[in-house]
Short mmCIF file of C-alpha atoms and ligand atoms in Angstrom, two decimals:
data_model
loop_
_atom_site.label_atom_id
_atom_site.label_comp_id
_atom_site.label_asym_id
_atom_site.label_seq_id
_atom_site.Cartn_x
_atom_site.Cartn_y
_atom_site.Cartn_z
CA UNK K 650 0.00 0.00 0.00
CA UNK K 651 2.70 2.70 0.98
CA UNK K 652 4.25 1.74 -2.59
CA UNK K 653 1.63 2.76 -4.51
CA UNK K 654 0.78 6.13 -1.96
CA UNK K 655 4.38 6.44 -2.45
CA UNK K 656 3.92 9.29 -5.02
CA UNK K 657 0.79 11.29 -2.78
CA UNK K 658 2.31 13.99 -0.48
CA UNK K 659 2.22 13.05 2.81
CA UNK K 660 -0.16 14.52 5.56
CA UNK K 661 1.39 16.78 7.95
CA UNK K 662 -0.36 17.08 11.37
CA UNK K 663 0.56 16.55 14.70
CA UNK K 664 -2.40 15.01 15.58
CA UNK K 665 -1.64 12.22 13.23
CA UNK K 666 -0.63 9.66 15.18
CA UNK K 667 -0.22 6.58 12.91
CA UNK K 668 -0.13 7.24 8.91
CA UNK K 669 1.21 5.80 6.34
CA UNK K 670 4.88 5.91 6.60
CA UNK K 671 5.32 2.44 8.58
CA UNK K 672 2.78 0.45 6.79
CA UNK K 673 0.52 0.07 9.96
CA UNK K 674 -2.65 -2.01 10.29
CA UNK K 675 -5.07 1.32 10.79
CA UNK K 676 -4.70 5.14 10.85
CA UNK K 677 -4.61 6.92 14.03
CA UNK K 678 -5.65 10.40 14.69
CA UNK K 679 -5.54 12.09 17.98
CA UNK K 680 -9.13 13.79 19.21
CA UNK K 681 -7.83 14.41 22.54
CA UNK K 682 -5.44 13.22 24.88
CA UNK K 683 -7.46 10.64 25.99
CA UNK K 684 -8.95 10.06 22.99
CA UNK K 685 -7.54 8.96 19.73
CA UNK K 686 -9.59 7.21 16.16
CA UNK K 687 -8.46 4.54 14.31
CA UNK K 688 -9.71 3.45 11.03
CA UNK K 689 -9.01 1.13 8.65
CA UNK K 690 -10.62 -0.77 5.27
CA UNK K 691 -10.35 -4.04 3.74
CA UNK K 692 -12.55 -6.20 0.97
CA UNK K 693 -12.00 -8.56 -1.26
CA UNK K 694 -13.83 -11.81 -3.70
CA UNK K 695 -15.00 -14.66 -2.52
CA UNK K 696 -12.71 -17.11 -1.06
CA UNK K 697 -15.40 -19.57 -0.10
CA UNK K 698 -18.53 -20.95 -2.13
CA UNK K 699 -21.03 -20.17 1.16
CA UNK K 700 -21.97 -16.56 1.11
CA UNK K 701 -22.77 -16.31 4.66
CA UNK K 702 -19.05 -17.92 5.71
CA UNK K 703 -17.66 -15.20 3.04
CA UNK K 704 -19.33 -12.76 4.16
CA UNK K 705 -18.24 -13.55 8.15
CA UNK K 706 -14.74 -14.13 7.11
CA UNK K 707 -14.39 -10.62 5.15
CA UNK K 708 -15.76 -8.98 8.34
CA UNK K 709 -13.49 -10.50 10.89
CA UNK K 710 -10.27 -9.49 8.46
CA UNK K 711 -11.80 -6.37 8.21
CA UNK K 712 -11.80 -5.76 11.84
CA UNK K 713 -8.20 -7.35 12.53
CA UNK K 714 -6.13 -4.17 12.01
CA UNK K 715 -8.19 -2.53 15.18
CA UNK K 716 -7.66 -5.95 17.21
CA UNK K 717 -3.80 -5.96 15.79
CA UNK K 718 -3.14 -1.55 17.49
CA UNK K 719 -4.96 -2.37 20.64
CA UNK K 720 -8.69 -1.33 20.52
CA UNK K 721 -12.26 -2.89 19.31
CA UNK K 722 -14.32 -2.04 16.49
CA UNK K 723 -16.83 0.15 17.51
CA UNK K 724 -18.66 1.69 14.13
CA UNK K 725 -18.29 -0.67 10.56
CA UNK K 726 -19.55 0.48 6.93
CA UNK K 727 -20.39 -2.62 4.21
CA UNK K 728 -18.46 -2.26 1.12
CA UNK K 729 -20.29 -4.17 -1.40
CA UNK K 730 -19.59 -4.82 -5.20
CA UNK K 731 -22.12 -7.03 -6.86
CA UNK K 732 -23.56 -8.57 -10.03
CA UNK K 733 -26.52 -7.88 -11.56
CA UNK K 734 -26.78 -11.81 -12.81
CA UNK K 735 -26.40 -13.30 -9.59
CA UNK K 736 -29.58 -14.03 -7.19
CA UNK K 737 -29.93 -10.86 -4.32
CA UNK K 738 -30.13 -13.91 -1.81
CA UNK K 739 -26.36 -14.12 -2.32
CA UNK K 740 -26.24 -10.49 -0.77
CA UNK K 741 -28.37 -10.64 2.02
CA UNK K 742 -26.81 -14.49 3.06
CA UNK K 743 -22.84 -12.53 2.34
CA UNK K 744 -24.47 -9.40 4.52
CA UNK K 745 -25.91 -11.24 6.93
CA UNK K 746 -22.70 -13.15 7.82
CA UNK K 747 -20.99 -9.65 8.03
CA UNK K 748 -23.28 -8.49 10.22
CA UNK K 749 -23.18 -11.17 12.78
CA UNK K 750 -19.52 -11.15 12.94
CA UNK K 751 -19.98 -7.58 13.61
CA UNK K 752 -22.37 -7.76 16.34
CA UNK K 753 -20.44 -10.74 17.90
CA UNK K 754 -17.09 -7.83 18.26
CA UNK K 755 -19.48 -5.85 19.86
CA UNK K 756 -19.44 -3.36 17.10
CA UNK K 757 -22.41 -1.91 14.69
CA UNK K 758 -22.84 -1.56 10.94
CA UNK K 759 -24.10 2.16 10.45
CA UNK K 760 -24.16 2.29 6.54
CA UNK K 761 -22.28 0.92 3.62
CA UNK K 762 -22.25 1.11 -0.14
CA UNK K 763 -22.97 -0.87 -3.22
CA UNK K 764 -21.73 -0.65 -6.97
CA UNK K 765 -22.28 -2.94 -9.59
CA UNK K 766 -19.20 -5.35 -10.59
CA UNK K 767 -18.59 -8.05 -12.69
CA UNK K 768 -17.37 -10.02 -9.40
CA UNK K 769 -18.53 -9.75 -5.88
CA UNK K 770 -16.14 -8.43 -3.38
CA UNK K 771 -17.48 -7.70 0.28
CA UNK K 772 -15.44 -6.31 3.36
CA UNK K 773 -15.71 -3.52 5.68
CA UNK K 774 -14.46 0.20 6.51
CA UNK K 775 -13.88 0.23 10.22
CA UNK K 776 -13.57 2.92 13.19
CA UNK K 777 -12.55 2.13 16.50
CA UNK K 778 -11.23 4.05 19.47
CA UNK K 779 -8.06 4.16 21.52
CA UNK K 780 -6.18 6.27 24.36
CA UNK K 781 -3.16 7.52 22.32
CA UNK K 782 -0.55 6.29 24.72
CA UNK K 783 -2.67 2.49 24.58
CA UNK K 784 -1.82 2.24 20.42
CA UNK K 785 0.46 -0.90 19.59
CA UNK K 786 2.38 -0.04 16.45
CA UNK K 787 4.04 -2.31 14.33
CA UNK K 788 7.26 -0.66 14.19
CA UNK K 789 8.14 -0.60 18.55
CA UNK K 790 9.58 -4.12 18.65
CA UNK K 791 12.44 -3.84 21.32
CA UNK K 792 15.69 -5.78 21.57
CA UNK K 793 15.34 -9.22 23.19
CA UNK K 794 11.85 -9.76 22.87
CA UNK K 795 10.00 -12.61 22.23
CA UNK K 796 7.39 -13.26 19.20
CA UNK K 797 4.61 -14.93 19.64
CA UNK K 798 2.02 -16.14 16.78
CA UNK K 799 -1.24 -16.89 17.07
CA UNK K 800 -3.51 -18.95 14.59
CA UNK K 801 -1.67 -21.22 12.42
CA UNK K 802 -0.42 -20.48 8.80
CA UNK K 803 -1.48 -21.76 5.72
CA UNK K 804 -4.48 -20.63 4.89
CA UNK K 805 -4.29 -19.45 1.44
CA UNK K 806 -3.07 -22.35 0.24
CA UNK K 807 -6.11 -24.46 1.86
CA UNK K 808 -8.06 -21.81 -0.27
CA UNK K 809 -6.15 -22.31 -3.52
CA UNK K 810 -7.50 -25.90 -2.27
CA UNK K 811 -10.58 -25.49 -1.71
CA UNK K 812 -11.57 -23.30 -4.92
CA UNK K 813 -9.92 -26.68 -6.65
CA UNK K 814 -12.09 -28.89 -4.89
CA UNK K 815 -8.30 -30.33 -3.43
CA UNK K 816 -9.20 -29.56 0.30
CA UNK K 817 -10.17 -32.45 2.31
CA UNK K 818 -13.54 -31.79 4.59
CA UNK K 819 -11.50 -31.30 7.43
CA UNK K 820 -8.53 -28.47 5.90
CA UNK K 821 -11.87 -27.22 5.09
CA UNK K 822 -13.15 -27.03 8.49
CA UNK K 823 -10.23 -26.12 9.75
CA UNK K 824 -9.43 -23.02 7.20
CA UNK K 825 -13.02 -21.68 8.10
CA UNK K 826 -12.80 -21.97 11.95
CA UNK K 827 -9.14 -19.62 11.61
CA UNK K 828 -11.04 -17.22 9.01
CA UNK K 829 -14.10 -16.45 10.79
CA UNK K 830 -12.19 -15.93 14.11
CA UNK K 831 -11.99 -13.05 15.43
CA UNK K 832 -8.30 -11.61 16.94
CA UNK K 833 -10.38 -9.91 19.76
CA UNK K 834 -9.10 -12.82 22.36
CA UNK K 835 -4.80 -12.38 21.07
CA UNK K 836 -6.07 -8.84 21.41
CA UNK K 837 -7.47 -8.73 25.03
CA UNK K 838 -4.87 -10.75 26.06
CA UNK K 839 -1.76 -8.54 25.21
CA UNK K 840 -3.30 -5.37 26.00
CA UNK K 841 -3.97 -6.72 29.69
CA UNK K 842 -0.53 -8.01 29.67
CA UNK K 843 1.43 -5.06 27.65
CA UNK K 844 3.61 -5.43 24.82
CA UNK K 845 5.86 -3.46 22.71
CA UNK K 846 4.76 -4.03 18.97
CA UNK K 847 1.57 -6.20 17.03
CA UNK K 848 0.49 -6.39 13.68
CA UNK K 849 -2.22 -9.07 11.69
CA UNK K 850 -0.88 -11.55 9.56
CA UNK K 851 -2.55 -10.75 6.14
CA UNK K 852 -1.52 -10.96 2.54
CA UNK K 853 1.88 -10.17 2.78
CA UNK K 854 2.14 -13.42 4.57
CA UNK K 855 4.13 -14.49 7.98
CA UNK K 856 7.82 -13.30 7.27
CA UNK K 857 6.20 -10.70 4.78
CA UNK K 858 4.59 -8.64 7.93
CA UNK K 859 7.28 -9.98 10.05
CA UNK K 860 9.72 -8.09 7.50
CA UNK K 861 7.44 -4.67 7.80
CA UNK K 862 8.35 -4.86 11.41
CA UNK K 863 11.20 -6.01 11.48
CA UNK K 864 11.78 -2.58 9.45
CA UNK K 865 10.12 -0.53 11.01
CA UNK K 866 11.65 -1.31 14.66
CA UNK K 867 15.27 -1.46 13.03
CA UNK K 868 15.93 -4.53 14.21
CA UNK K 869 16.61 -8.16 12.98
CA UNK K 870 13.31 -11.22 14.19
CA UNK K 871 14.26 -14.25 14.11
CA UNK K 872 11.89 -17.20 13.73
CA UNK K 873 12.04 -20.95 14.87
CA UNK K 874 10.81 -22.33 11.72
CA UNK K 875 10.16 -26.06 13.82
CA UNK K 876 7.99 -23.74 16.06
CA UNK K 877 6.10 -22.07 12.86
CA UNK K 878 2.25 -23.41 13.37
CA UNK K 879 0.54 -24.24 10.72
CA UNK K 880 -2.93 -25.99 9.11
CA UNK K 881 -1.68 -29.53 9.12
CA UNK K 882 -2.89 -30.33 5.38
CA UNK K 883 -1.10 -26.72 4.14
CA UNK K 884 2.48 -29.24 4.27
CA UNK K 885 1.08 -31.85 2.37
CA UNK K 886 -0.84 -29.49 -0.65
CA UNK K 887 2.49 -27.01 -0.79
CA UNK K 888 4.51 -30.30 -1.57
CA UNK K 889 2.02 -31.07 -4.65
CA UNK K 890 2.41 -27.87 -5.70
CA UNK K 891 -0.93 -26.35 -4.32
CA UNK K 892 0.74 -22.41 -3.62
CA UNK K 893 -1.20 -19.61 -4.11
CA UNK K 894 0.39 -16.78 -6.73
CA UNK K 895 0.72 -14.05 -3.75
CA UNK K 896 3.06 -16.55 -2.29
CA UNK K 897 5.17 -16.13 -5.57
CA UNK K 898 4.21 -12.26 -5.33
CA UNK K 899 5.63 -12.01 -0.96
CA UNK K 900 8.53 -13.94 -1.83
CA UNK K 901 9.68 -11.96 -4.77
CA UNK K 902 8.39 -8.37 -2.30
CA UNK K 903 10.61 -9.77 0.62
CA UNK K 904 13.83 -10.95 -1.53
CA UNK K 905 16.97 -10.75 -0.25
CA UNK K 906 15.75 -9.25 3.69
CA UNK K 907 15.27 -13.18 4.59
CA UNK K 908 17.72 -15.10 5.20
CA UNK K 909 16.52 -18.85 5.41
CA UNK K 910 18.55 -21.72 6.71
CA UNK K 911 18.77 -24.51 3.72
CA UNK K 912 17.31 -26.95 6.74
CA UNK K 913 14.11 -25.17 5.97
CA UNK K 914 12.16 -27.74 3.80
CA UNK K 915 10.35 -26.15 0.69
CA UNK K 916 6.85 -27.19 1.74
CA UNK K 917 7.85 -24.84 4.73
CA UNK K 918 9.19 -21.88 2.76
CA UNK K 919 5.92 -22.11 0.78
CA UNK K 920 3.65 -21.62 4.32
CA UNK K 921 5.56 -19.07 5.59
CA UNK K 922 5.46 -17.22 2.46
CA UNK K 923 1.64 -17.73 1.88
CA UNK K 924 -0.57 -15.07 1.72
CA UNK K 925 -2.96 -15.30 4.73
CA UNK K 926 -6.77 -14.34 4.53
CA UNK K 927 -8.17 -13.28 8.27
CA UNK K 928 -4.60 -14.40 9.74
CA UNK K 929 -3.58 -13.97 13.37
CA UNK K 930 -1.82 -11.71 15.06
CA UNK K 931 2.25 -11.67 15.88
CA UNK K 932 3.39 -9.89 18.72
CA UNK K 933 6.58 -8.86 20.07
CA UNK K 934 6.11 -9.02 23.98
CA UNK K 935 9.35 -8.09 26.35
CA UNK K 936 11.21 -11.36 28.35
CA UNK K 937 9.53 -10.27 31.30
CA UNK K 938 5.91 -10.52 30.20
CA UNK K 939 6.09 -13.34 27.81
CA UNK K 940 5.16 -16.01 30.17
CA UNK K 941 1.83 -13.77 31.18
CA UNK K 942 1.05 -12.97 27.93
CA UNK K 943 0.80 -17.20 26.74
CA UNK K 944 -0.58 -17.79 30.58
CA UNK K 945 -3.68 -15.37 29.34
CA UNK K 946 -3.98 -16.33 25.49
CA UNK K 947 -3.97 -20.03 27.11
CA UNK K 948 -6.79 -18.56 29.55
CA UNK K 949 -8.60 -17.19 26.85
CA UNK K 950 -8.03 -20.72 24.64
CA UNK K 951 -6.46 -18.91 22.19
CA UNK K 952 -4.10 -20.74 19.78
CA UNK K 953 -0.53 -19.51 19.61
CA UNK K 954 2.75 -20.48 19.63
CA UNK K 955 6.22 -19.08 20.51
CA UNK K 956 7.70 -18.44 16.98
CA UNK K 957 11.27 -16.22 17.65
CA UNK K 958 12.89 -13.46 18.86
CA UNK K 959 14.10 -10.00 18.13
CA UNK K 960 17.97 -9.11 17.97
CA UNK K 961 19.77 -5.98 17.55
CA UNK K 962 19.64 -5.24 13.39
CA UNK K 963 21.77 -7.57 11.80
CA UNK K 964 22.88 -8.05 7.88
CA UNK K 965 19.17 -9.12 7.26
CA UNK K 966 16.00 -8.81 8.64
CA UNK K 967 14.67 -11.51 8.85
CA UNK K 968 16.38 -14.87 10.17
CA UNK K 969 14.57 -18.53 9.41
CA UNK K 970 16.40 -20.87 11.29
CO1 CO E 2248 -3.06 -5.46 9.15
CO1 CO E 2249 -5.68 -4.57 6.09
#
């Protein structure tokens, strides 16, 4: 995104605390001291057949970038493009999935609009509110601190599998229950524990955000690939080949700032390139609160796993051992 914005002058205010410059989930602009906005958009096709499940997993990656600086989503607005041919059932059913994963944050849809498009595409533009000093950027990682992951990787190659009719029922079952859930628990948790940096694991992949803050904090992460989590089947489809084309597109982005050891298998390399739909979040929490942070996501019966640490900048930045 801050490629293409590259050639828009930048916004100068000092009430803007969060823009552009460090690829962040959301926006932040300061209303008062205690009182700062955050807002973000996302939407995209169809990655399931089931309009309702699309329309639930579109909402809850919608909402991430709040849940990945801190805060809830309080106000939502649909974003809808839609065909003419296809049945208005399809709406309401992609709609009314939104709308539940909306209500089920605890947040409201207040409006929306619609065009007409040759292909559907449904997600969400998103407001939320923090206390300025609360915000969790994804450019404060701090020297020794650990990273933690939470859902498992591999999702966009289950849905490269599942639009082939490749994915067994299970990697199906399993790709929807990490899609439609929401990051409010990973969220809750480190804001009652404190950490230093967050961000969602979208389509730039796991070492493709990891490398945005990685950047942004000037420092060097790196990640256990043994301890890497991932949707079992994922594995097994990258070694038949099964590998989305944004995997091609992250690993070509990333290039030479990832170092990975040749130990790394190439099923591996595939998932932690992969382009994740609704991912989790990864979090850079300080030695001292990294055992109360995975005591409450464990509390919470969140899914996560340990997944690296962060070093002083180093030739690269990122390290796959
Ligand atoms: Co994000
Ligand atoms: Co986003």
């Amino acid at each position: 995104m801050a490629q293409v914005l590259c050639h828009i002058p930048k916004n100068v205010d000092p009430n803007l605390i969060v823009g552009i410059d460090t690829s962040d989930d959301g926006a932040v602009y300061k209303i008062n001291d205690d009182t700062a906005i955050i807002q973000t958009v996302d939407f995209f096709t169809p990655v399931v057949d089931d309009p309702y499940v699309f329309g639930q997993i579109a909402a809850a990656n919608s909402m991430s970038d709040i849940y990945a600086m801190g805060s809830d989503p309080k106000l939502a607005m649909n974003i809808i493009a839609f065909p003419n041919c296809l049945s208005a059932d399809v709406m309401t059913e992609i709609l009314k999935g939104g709308n539940d994963k909306v209500l089920e944050a605890g947040a409201l849809i207040v409006g929306g609009h619609t065009i007409e498009d040759d292909e559907p595409k449904y997600g969400l533009s998103v407001t939320g509110f923090i206390n300025p000093k609360d915000v969790v950027r994804n450019s404060s990682a701090k020297e020794g601190d650990y990273l933690i992951l939470t859902k498992p990787l591999g999702i966009g190659i289950l849905n490269t599998a599942i639009k082939a009719d490749m994915a067994s029922e299970n990697g199906y079952k399993e790709a929807i229950k990490t899609m439609t859930t929401l990051n409010k628990k990973a969220k809750d948790s480190m804001m009652e524990v404190g950490v230093n940096s967050a961000t969602d694991v979208t389509g730039f992949g796991f070492l493709g955000h990891g490398l945005e803050m990685a950047k942004g904090s000037n420092k060097t992460f790196v990640f256990y690939s043994d301890k890497v989590h991932f949707i079992e089947e994922a594995y097994e489809l990258a070694n038949m080949g099964i590998i989305p084309e944004g995997a091609y597109n992250n690993k070509t982005f990333i290039g030479d700032n990832v170092k990975i050891s040749e130990d790394v298998s190439e099923p591996l390399r595939d998932i932690l390139f992969d382009p994740q739909t609704s991912g989790g979040l990864l979090i850079s929490v300080s030695k001292e609160k990294k055992d109360g942070l995975m005591e409450k996501l464990k509390d919470l019966d969140t899914e996560y796993r340990l997944v690296g640490r962060v070093l002083a900048k180093q030739d690269h930045y990122i390290v796959v051992e």
